[in-house]
Coordinates of C-alpha atoms and ligand atoms in Angstrom, one line a residue:
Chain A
X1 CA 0.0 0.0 0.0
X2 CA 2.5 2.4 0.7
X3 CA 4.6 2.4 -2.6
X4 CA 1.9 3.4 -4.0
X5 CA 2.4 6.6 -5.6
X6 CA -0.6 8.0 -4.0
X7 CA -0.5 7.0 -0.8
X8 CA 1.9 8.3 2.4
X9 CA 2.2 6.8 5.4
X10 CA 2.0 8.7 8.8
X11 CA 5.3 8.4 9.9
X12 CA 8.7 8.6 8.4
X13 CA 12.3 8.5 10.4
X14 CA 13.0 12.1 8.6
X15 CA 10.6 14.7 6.7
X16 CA 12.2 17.0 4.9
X17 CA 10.3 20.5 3.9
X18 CA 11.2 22.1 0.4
X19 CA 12.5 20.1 -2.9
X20 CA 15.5 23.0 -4.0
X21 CA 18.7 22.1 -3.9
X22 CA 19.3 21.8 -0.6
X23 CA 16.1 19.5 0.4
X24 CA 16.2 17.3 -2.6
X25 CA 20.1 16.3 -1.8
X26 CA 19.3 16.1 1.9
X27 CA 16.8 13.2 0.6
X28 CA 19.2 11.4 -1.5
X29 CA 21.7 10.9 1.2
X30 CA 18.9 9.8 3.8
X31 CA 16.9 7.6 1.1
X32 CA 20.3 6.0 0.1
X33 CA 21.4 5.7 4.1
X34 CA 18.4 3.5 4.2
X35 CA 16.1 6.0 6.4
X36 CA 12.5 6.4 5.8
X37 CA 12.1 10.1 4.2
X38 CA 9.4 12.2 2.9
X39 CA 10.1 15.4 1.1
X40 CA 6.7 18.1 1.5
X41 CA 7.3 20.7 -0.8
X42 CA 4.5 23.1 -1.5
X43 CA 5.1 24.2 -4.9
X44 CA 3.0 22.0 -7.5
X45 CA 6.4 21.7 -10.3
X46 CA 9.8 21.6 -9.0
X47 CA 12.0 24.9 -9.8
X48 CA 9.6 27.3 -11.0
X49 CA 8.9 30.1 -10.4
X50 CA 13.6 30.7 -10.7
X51 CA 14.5 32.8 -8.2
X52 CA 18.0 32.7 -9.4
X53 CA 20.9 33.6 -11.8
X54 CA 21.7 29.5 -12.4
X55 CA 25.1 30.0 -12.0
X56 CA 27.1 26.8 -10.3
X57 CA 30.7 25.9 -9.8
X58 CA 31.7 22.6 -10.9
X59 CA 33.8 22.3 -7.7
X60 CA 30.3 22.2 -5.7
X61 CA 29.0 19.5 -7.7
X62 CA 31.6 17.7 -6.3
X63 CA 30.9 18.5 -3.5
X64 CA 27.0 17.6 -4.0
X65 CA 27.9 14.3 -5.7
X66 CA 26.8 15.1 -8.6
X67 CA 28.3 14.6 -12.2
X68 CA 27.5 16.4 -15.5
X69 CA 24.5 16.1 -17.3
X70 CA 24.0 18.2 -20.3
X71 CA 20.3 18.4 -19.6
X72 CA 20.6 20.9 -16.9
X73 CA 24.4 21.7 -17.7
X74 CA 23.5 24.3 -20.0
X75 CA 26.6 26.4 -20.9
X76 CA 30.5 26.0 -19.4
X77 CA 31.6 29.0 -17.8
X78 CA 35.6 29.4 -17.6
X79 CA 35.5 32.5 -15.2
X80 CA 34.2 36.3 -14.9
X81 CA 34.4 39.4 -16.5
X82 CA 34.2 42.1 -14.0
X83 CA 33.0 45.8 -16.0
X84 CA 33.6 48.5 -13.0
X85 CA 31.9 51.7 -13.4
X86 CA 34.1 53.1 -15.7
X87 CA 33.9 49.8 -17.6
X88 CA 37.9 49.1 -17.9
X89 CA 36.6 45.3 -17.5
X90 CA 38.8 42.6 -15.9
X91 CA 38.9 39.1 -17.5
X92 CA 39.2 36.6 -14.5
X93 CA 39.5 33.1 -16.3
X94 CA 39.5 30.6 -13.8
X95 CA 40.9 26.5 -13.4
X96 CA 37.7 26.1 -11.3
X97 CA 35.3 25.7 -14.3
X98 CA 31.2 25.9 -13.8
X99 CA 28.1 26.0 -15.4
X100 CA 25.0 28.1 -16.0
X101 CA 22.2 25.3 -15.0
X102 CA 18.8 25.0 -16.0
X103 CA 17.2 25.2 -12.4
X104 CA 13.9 23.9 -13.3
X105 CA 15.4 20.9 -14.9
X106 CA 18.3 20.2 -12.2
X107 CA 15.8 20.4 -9.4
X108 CA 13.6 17.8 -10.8
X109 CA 16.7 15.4 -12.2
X110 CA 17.6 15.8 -7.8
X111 CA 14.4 14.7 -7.5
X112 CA 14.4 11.7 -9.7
X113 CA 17.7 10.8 -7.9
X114 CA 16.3 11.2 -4.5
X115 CA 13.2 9.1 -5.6
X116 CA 14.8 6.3 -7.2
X117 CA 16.6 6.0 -4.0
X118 CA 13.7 5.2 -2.2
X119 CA 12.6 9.2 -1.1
X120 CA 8.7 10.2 -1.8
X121 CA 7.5 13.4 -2.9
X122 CA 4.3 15.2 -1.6
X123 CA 3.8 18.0 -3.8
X124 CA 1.3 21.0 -3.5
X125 CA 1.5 20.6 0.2
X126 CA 2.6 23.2 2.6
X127 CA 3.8 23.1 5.7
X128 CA 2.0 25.1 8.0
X129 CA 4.3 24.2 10.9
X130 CA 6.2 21.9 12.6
X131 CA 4.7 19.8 15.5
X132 CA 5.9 20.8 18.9
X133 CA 6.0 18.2 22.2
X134 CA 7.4 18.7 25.3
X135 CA 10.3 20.4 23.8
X136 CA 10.6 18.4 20.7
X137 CA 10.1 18.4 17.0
X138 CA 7.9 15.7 16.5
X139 CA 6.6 16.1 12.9
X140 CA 4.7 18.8 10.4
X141 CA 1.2 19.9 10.1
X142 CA 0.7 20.0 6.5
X143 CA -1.9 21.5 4.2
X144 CA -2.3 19.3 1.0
X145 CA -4.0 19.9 -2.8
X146 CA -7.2 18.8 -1.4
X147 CA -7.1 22.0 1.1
X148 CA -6.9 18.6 3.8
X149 CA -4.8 19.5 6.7
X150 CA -2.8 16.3 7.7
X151 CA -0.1 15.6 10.5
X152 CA 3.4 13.4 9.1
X153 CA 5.2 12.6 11.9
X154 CA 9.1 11.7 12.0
X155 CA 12.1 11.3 14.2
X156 CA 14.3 14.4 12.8
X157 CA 12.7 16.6 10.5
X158 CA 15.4 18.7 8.2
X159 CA 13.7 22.5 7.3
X160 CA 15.0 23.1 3.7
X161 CA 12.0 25.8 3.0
X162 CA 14.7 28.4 1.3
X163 CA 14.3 32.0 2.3
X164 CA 11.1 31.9 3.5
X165 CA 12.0 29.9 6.8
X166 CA 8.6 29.1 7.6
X167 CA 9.2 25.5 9.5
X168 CA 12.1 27.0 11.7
X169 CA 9.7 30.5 12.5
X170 CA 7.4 28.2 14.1
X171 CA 9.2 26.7 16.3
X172 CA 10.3 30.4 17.5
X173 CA 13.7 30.0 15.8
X174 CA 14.1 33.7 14.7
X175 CA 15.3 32.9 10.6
X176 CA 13.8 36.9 10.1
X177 CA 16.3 38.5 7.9
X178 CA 17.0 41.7 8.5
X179 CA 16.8 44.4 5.3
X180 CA 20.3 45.5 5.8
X181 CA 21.2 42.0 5.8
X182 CA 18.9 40.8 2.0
X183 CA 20.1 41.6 -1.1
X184 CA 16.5 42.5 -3.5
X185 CA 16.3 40.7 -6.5
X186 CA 15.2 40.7 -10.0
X187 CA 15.9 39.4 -13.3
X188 CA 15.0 38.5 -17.0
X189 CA 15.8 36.2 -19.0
X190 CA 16.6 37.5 -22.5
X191 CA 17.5 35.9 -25.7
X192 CA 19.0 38.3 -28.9
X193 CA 21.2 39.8 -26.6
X194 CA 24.1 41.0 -28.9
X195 CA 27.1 40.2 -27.7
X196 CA 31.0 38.8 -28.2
X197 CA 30.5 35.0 -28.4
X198 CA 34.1 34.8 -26.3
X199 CA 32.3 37.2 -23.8
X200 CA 29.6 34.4 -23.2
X201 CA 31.6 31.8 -21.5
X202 CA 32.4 33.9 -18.8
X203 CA 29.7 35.4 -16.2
X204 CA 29.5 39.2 -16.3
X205 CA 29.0 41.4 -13.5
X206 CA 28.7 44.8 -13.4
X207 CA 29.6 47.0 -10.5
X208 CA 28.7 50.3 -9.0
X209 CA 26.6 52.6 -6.7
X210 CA 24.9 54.0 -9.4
X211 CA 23.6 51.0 -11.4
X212 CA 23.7 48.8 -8.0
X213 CA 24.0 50.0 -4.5
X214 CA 25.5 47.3 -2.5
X215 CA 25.1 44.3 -5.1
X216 CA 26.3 44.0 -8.6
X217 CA 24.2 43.3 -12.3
X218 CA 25.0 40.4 -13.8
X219 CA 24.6 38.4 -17.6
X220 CA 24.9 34.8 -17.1
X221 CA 25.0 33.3 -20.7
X222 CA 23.0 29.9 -21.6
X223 CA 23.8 30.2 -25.2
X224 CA 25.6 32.9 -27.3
X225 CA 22.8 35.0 -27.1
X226 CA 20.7 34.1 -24.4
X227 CA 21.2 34.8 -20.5
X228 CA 19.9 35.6 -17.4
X229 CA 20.0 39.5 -16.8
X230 CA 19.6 40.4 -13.2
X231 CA 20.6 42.6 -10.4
X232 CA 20.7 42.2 -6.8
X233 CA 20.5 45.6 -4.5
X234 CA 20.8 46.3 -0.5
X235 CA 17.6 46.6 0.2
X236 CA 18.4 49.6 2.5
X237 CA 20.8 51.2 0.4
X238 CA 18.3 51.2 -2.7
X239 CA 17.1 54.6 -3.6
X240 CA 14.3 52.9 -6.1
X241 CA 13.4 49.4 -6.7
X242 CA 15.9 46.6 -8.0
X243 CA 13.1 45.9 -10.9
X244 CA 13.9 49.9 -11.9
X245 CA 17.6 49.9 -11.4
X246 CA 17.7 47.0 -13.9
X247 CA 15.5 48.4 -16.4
X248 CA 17.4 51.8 -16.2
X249 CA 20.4 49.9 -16.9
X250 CA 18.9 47.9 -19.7
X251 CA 17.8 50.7 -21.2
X252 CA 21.6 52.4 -20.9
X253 CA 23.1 49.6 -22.9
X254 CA 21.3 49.1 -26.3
X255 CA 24.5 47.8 -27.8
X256 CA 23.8 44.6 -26.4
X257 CA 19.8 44.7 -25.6
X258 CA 18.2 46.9 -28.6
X259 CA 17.0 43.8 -30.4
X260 CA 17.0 41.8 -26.9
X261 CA 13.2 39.6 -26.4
X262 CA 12.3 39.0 -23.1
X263 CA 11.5 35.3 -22.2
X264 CA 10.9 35.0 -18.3
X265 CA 10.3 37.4 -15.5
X266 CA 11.8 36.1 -12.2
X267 CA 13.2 37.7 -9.0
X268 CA 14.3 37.0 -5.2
X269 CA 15.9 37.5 -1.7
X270 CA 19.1 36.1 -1.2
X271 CA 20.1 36.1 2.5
X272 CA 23.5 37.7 3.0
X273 CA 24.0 38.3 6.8
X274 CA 25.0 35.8 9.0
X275 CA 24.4 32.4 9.1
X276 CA 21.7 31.1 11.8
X277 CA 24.8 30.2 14.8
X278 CA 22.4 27.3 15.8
X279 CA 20.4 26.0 13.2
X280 CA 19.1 22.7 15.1
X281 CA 16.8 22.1 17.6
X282 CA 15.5 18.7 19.1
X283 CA 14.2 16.6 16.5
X284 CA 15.4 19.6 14.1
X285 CA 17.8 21.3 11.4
X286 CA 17.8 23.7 9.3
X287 CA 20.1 24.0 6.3
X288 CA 20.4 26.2 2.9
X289 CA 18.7 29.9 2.3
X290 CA 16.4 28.8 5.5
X291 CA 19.4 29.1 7.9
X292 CA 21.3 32.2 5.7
X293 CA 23.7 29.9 4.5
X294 CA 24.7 31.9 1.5
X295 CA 28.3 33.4 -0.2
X296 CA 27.4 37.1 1.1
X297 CA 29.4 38.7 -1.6
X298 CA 28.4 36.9 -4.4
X299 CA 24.9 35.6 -3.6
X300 CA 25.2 31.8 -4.4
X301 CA 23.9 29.7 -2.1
X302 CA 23.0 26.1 -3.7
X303 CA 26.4 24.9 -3.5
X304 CA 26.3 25.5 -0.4
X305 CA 22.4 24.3 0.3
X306 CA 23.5 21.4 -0.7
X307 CA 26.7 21.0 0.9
X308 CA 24.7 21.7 4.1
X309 CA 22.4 19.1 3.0
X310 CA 25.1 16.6 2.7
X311 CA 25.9 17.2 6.5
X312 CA 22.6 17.2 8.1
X313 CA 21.5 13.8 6.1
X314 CA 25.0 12.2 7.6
X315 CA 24.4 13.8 11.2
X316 CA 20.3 12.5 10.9
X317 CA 21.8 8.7 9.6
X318 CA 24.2 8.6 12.8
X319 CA 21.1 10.0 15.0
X320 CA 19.0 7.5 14.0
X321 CA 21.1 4.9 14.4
X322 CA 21.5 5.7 18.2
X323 CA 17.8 6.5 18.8
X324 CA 19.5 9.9 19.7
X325 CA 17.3 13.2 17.8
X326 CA 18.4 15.5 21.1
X327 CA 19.7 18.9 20.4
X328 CA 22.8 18.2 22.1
X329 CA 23.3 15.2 19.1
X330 CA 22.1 17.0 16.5
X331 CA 24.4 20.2 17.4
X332 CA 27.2 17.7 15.4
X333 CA 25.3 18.8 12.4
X334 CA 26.1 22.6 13.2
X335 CA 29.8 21.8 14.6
X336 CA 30.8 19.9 11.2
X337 CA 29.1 22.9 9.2
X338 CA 30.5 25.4 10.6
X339 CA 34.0 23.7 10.3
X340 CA 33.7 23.3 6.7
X341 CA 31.9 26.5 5.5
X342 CA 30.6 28.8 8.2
X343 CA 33.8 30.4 9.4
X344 CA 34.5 30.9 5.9
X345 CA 31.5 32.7 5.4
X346 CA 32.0 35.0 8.5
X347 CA 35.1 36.1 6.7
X348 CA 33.7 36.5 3.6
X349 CA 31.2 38.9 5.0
X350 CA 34.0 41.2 6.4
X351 CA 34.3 41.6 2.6
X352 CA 31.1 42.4 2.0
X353 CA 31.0 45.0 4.8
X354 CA 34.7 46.6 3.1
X355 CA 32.8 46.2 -0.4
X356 CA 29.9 48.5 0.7
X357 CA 32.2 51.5 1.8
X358 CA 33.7 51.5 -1.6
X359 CA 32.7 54.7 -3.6
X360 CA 32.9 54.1 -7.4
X361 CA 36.2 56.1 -7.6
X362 CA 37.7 53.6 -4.9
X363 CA 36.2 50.8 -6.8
X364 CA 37.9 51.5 -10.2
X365 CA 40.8 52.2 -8.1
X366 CA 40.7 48.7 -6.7
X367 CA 40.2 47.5 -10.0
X368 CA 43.7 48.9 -11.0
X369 CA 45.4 47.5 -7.8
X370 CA 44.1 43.6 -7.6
X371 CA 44.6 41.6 -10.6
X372 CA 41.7 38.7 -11.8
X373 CA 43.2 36.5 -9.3
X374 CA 43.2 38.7 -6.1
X375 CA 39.7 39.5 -7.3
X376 CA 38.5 36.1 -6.9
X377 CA 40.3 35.7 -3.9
X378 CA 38.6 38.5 -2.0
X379 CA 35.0 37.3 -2.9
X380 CA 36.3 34.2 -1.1
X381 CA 38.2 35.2 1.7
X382 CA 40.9 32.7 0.8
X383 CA 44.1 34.8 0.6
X384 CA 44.6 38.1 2.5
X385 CA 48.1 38.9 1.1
X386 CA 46.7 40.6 -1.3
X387 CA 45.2 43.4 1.3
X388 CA 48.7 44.0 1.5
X389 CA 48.9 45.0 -1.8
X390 CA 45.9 47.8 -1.6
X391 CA 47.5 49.0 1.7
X392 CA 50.5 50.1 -0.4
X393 CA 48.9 51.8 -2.9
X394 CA 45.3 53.7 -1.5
X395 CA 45.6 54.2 2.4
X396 CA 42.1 55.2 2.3
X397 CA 40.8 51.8 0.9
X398 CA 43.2 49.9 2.7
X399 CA 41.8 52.3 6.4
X400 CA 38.5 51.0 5.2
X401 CA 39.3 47.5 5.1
X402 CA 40.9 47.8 8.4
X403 CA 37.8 48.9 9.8
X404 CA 35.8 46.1 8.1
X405 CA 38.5 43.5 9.6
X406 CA 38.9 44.8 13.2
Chain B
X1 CA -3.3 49.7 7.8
X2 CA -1.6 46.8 7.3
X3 CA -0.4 45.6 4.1
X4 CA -1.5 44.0 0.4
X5 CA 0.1 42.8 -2.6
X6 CA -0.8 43.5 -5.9
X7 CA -1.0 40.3 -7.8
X8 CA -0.6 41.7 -11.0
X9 CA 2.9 43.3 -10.1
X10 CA 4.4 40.4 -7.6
X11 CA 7.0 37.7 -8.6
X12 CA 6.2 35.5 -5.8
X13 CA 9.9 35.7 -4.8
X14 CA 9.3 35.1 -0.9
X15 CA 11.7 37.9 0.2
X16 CA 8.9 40.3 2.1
X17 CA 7.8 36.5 3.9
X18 CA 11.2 36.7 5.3
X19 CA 11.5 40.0 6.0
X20 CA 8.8 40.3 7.7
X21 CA 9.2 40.6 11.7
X22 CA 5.9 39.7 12.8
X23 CA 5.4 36.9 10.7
X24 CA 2.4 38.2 8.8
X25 CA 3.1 37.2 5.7
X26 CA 3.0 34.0 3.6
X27 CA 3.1 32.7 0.0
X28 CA 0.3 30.4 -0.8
X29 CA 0.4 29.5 -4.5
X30 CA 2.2 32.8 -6.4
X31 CA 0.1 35.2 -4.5
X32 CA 1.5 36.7 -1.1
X33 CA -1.1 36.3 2.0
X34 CA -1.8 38.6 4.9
X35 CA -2.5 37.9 8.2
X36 CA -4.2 41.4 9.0
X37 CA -4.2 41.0 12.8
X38 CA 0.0 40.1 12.8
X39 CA 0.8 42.8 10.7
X40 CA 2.3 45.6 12.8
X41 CA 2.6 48.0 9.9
X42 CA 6.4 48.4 9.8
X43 CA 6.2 48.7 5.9
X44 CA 9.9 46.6 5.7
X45 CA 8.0 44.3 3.8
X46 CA 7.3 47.2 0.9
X47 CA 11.0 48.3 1.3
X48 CA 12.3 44.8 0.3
X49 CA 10.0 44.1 -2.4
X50 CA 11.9 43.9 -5.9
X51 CA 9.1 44.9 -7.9
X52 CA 6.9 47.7 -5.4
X53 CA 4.0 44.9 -5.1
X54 CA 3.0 45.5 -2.0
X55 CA 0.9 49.0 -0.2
X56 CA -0.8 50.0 2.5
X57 CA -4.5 48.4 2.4
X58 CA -6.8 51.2 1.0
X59 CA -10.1 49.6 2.1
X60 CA -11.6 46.7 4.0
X61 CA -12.3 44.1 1.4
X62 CA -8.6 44.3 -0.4
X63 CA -7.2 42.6 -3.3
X64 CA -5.9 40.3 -0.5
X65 CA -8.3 38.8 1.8
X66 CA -7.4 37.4 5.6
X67 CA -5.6 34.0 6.4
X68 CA -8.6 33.1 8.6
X69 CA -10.9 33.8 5.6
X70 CA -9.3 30.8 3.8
X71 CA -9.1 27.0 4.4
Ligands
FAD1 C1 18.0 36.7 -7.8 C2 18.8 35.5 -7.3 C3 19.9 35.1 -7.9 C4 20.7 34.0 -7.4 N1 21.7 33.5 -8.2 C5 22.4 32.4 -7.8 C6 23.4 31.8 -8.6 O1 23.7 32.3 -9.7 N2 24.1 30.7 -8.1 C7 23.8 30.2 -6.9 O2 24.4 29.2 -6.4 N3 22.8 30.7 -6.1 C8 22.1 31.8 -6.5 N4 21.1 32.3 -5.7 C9 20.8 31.7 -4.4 C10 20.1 30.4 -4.6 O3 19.0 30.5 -5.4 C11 19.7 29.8 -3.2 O4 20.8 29.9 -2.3 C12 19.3 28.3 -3.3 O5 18.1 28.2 -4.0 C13 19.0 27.8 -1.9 O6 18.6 26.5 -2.0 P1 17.6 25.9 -0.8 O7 17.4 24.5 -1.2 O8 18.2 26.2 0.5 O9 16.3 26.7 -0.9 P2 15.2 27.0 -2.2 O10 15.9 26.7 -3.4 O11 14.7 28.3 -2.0 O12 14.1 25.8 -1.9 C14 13.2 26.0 -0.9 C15 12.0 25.1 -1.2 O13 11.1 25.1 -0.1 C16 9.8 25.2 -0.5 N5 8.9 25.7 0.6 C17 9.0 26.9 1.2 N6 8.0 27.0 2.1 C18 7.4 25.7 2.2 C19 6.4 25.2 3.0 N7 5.8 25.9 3.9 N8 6.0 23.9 2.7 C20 6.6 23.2 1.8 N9 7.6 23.6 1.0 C21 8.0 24.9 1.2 C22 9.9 26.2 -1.7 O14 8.7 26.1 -2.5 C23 11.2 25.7 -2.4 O15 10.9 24.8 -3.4 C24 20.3 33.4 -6.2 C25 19.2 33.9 -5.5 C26 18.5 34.9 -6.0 C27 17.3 35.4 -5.3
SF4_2 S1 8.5 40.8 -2.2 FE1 7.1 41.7 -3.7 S2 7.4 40.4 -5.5 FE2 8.3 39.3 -3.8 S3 6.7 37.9 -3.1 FE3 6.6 39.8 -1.8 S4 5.1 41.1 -2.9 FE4 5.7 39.5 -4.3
SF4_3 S1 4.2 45.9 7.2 FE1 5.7 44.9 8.6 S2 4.5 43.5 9.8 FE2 3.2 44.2 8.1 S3 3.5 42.5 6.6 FE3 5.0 44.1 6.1 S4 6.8 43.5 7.1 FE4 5.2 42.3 8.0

C-alpha cells in the first residue's frame, strides 16, 4: 500500500520541507542511508517560479555528488568578467570551471535521484508548521491539494524551506532576515542579446553605486545570445526598486539589448547576513537559504544548500542509528558545518562590509590594484596577502578594510 | 493599515515573507497572504519588495483577503 504513488504513510524516520537544492540532496543521502524520508514541498512543479541567476561551480557539484548532465548543464563557464563603473573590464579566467544550469530541470533530475533511492515526494503541500512536544520536534502539520490538513510525523525533521523559513519560525527560531542584511532581487531572462560570443563563456558582472548600490548586475549566458539578466541591490541602500535599477540599466546599454526579447520574469531574496549560529533544535535542522547559508558577496547559495544538505543527512543517519534526535546530538550537524563552510563565510562577510564603503572612484581604483586572481580571492576570503597590496597603494581603501576586519 | 500585494505586479519571490518581523506574511500559490491581525505595519516588507508589489491596504475588502478567511 505504501509504494503506491498515492498514498503516504503517517510516519517517516526524517521529513524533509522544500524540494530546491538543498532539500532534494538532503533526501538522497537519507533515502540512500536507508532511512524512511518524505520530502513536503509546497510548490506543484519543481524549480519554478527561478528565483535565481543559475550559475554553479563545478567544484560544488563535487561537492553535492553530482556529475555532468547536459540536460541541466546548460553552458561552461571558464570565469568572470568584471566591467567596474568606468567599464575598464577585468577578464578573470579561472581553473575552477562551472556551469549556468537550468534550475527547473536540475531540481527535478535531484528529484528523480532522490526518488529512485527510495525518497517520496508530496507535492502541492505546505507546511504550515512543525509539530511541537514537550520540547521536541515531533513532525509537520501539512496543508495538502485537497485544502486537507494532515499531520506526518518523523524522528528528525530537516527544514530546507529556502528563504522563507517558515518550519524553523514556528518553532520560535528567529530565521527573520534583517533588510540590511537581503540583497533584493530581480531578473530577466533575455535571448538576442548582442554580444562577443568569447564574452559568453564567462559570467559578467557589473559594479557600482549607481547601477547597483551594494550588489552588482550580472549576464549569465546559456547560449551565445541568451542569459539571465539580473541585479541584486541592498535593500536599504536602494534609492528605487531593483526591478527599476535594472530596467534603467537595460535601457543604458542598447549595444547589447536593442533587439533583446524577453523570455521569463523572475526575482528574489538572497540572505546575505550571517548564518543562523544554531540552526538545530530537538528533532530539528535547518540548512540552505532557511538558515542564511549563502556566499554574502556573491549571492550563491546552492552549493552551499546542498553542501549543508550533505551534513545534516549524515548527522540525521548517525542519530537515527543511536535512537539519539536531542539537540545536544544533532548540534554535530552545526559543529561539522561550521568547520567546513561557516567560518568561511563569516570572513567573507567582512568583505562584503569593506565592499559597501567603496565609492565608485575607490572601486575603479581597486580594480587597477588587484589583478583577476586577487579579485576572486577576495569574494572568497581565501588569501589576505593581497590586502597588503591595496594597503600600499590607496591608504584610504586599505583604512576602510581595516575597519571592516577589526 | 496593514499591508496587500498586488498580484498583477508580484514575482512570488518570498523575500517580504522573510523580511517580515511579525510573521504576517505568507506565499500560498504565487500570491502573497496577509494575516491582518499580525501585521504591525512596519512597511519593511514594501521596502524589500523587488518589484513595489505591496501597499498599504486602501479599504476593508482588499485585493488580498485574511488568512482566517481561507481553508
Ligand atoms: C536573484 C537571485 C539570484 C541567485 N543567483 C544564484 C546563482 O547564480 N548561483 C547560486 O548558487 N545561487 C544563486 N542564488 C541563491 C540560490 O537561489 C539559493 O541559495 C538556493 O536556491 C538555496 O537552496 P535551498 O534548497 O536552501 O532553498 P530553495 O531553493 O529556496 O528551496 C526551498 C523550497 O522550499 C519550498 N517551501 C517553502 N516553504 C514551504 C512550505 N511551507 N511547505 C513546503 N515547501 C515549502 C519552496 O517552494 C522551495 O521549493 C540566487 C538567488 C536569487 C534570489
Ligand atoms: S517581495 Fe514583492 S514580488 Fe516578492 S513575493 Fe513579496 S510582494 Fe511578491
Ligand atoms: S508591514 Fe511589517 S509587519 Fe506588516 S506585513 Fe509588512 S513587514 Fe510584516
Amino acid at each position: 500500500m505504501t509504494n503506491n504513488p498515492l498514498e503516504f504513510k503517517e510516519n517517516y524516520d526524517v521529513i524533509i520541507v522544500g524540494a530546491g537544492p538543498g532539500g532534494s540532496i538532503a533526501a538522497r543521502d537519507c533515502a540512500e542511508r536507508g532511512l524512511e524520508t518524505l520530502v513536503i514541498e509546497k510548490r506543484q512543479e519543481l524549480g519554478t517560479p527561478v528565483r535565481c541567476g543559475e550559475g554553479l561551480g563545478e567544484a560544488w557539484m563535487d561537492i553535492a555528488g553530482l556529475e555532468y548532465d547536459p540536460t541541466w548543464c546548460v553552458k561552461e563557464i571558464k570565469g568572470a568578467i568584471v566591467f567596474p563603473p568606468n567599464e575598464k573590464s577585468l577578464k578573470m579566467p579561472t581553473e575552477n570551471k562551472g556551469y549556468i544550469v537550468e534550475r527547473k530541470i536540475f531540481e527535478k533530475r535531484l528529484a528523480e535521484q532522490a526518488g529512485r533511492k527510495g525518497a517520496k515526494y508530496l507535492l502541492k503541500t505546505r507546511v504550515k508548521h512543525a509539530i511541537k512536544e514537550d520540547g521536541k520536534v515531533k513532525g509537520v502539520v501539512a496543508v495538502d491539494d485537497e485544502g486537507q490538513e494532515k499531520e506526518y510525523r518523523a524522528k528528525i525533521v530537516i527544514a530546507a524551506d529556502g528563504v522563507e523559513s517558515p518550519t524553523a519560525k514556528s518553532i520560535g527560531i528567529n530565521t527573520v532576515n534583517k533588510l540590511i542584511d537581503i540583497e533584493s532581487g530581480y531578473e530577466y531572462e533575455m535571448t538576442n542579446i548582442n554580444v562577443d560570443p568569447e564574452d559568453t563563456e564567462y559570467i559578467n558582472i557589473w559594479i557600482g553605486n549607481e547601477i547597483a548600490p551594494g550588489g552588482y548586475i550580472w549576464a549569465f549566458y546559456k547560449s551565445n545570445d541568451t542569459a539571465n539578466v539580473g541585479i541584486g541591490v541592498n535593500s536599504v541602500m536602494k534609492e528605487k526598486t531593483a526591478k527599476e535599477y535594472l530596467d534603467e540599466w537595460i535601457t543604458n546599454n542598447p549595444q547589447y539589448f536593442e533587439n533583446a526579447v524577453i523570455t521569463e520574469k523572475k526575482g528574489g531574496a538572497v540572505p546575505i547576513g550571517k548564518p543562523i549560529e544554531q540552526p538545530y533544535e530537538n528533532g530539528f535542522m535547518i540548512i540552505g537559504d532557511a538558515a542564511h547559508m549563502v556566499n554574502p558577496i556573491h549571492g550563491g547559495g546552492m552549493g552551499i544548500a546542498m553542501e549543508s544538505a550533505r551534513i545534516a543527512a549524515k548527522v540525521a543517519a548517525e542519530a537515527i542509528k543511536q535512537e539519539d534526535y536531542s539537540k545536544e546530538f544533532l548540534s554535530k550537524f552545526a559543529e561539522e558545518w561550521w568547520e567546513t563552510r561557516g567560518k568561511q563565510l563569516l570572513e567573507v562577510q567582512k568583505v562584503r562590509k569593506f565592499v559597501e564603503t567603496l565609492s565608485d572612484k575607490e572601486f575603479n581604483k581597486l580594480r587597477e590594484i588587484l589583478d583577476a586572481e586577487g579579485v576572486l580571492e577576495l569574494t572568497e576570503a581565501s588569501d589576505f596577502s593581497k590586502f597588503l597590496k591595496i594597503f600600499k597603494k590607496s591608504p584610504k581603501i586599505a583604512m576602510k578594510a581595516v575597519k571592516a576586519f577589526k | 493599515m496593514p499591508v496587500q500585494s498586488n498580484p498583477n505586479k508580484c514575482i512570488s519571490c518570498g523575500g517580504c515573507v522573510s523580511v517580515c518581523p511579525a510573521n504576517a506574511l505568507e506565499l500560498r500559490g504565487s500570491d502573497i497572504v496577509v494575516d491582518t491581525e499580525r501585521c504591525i505595519d512596519c512597511e519593511t516588507c514594501m521596502k524589500f519588495c523587488p518589484v513595489n508589489a505591496l501597499r498599504k491596504k486602501q479599504q476593508e475588502k482588499g485585493l488580498i483577503y485574511p488568512m482566517e478567511n481561507e481553508e
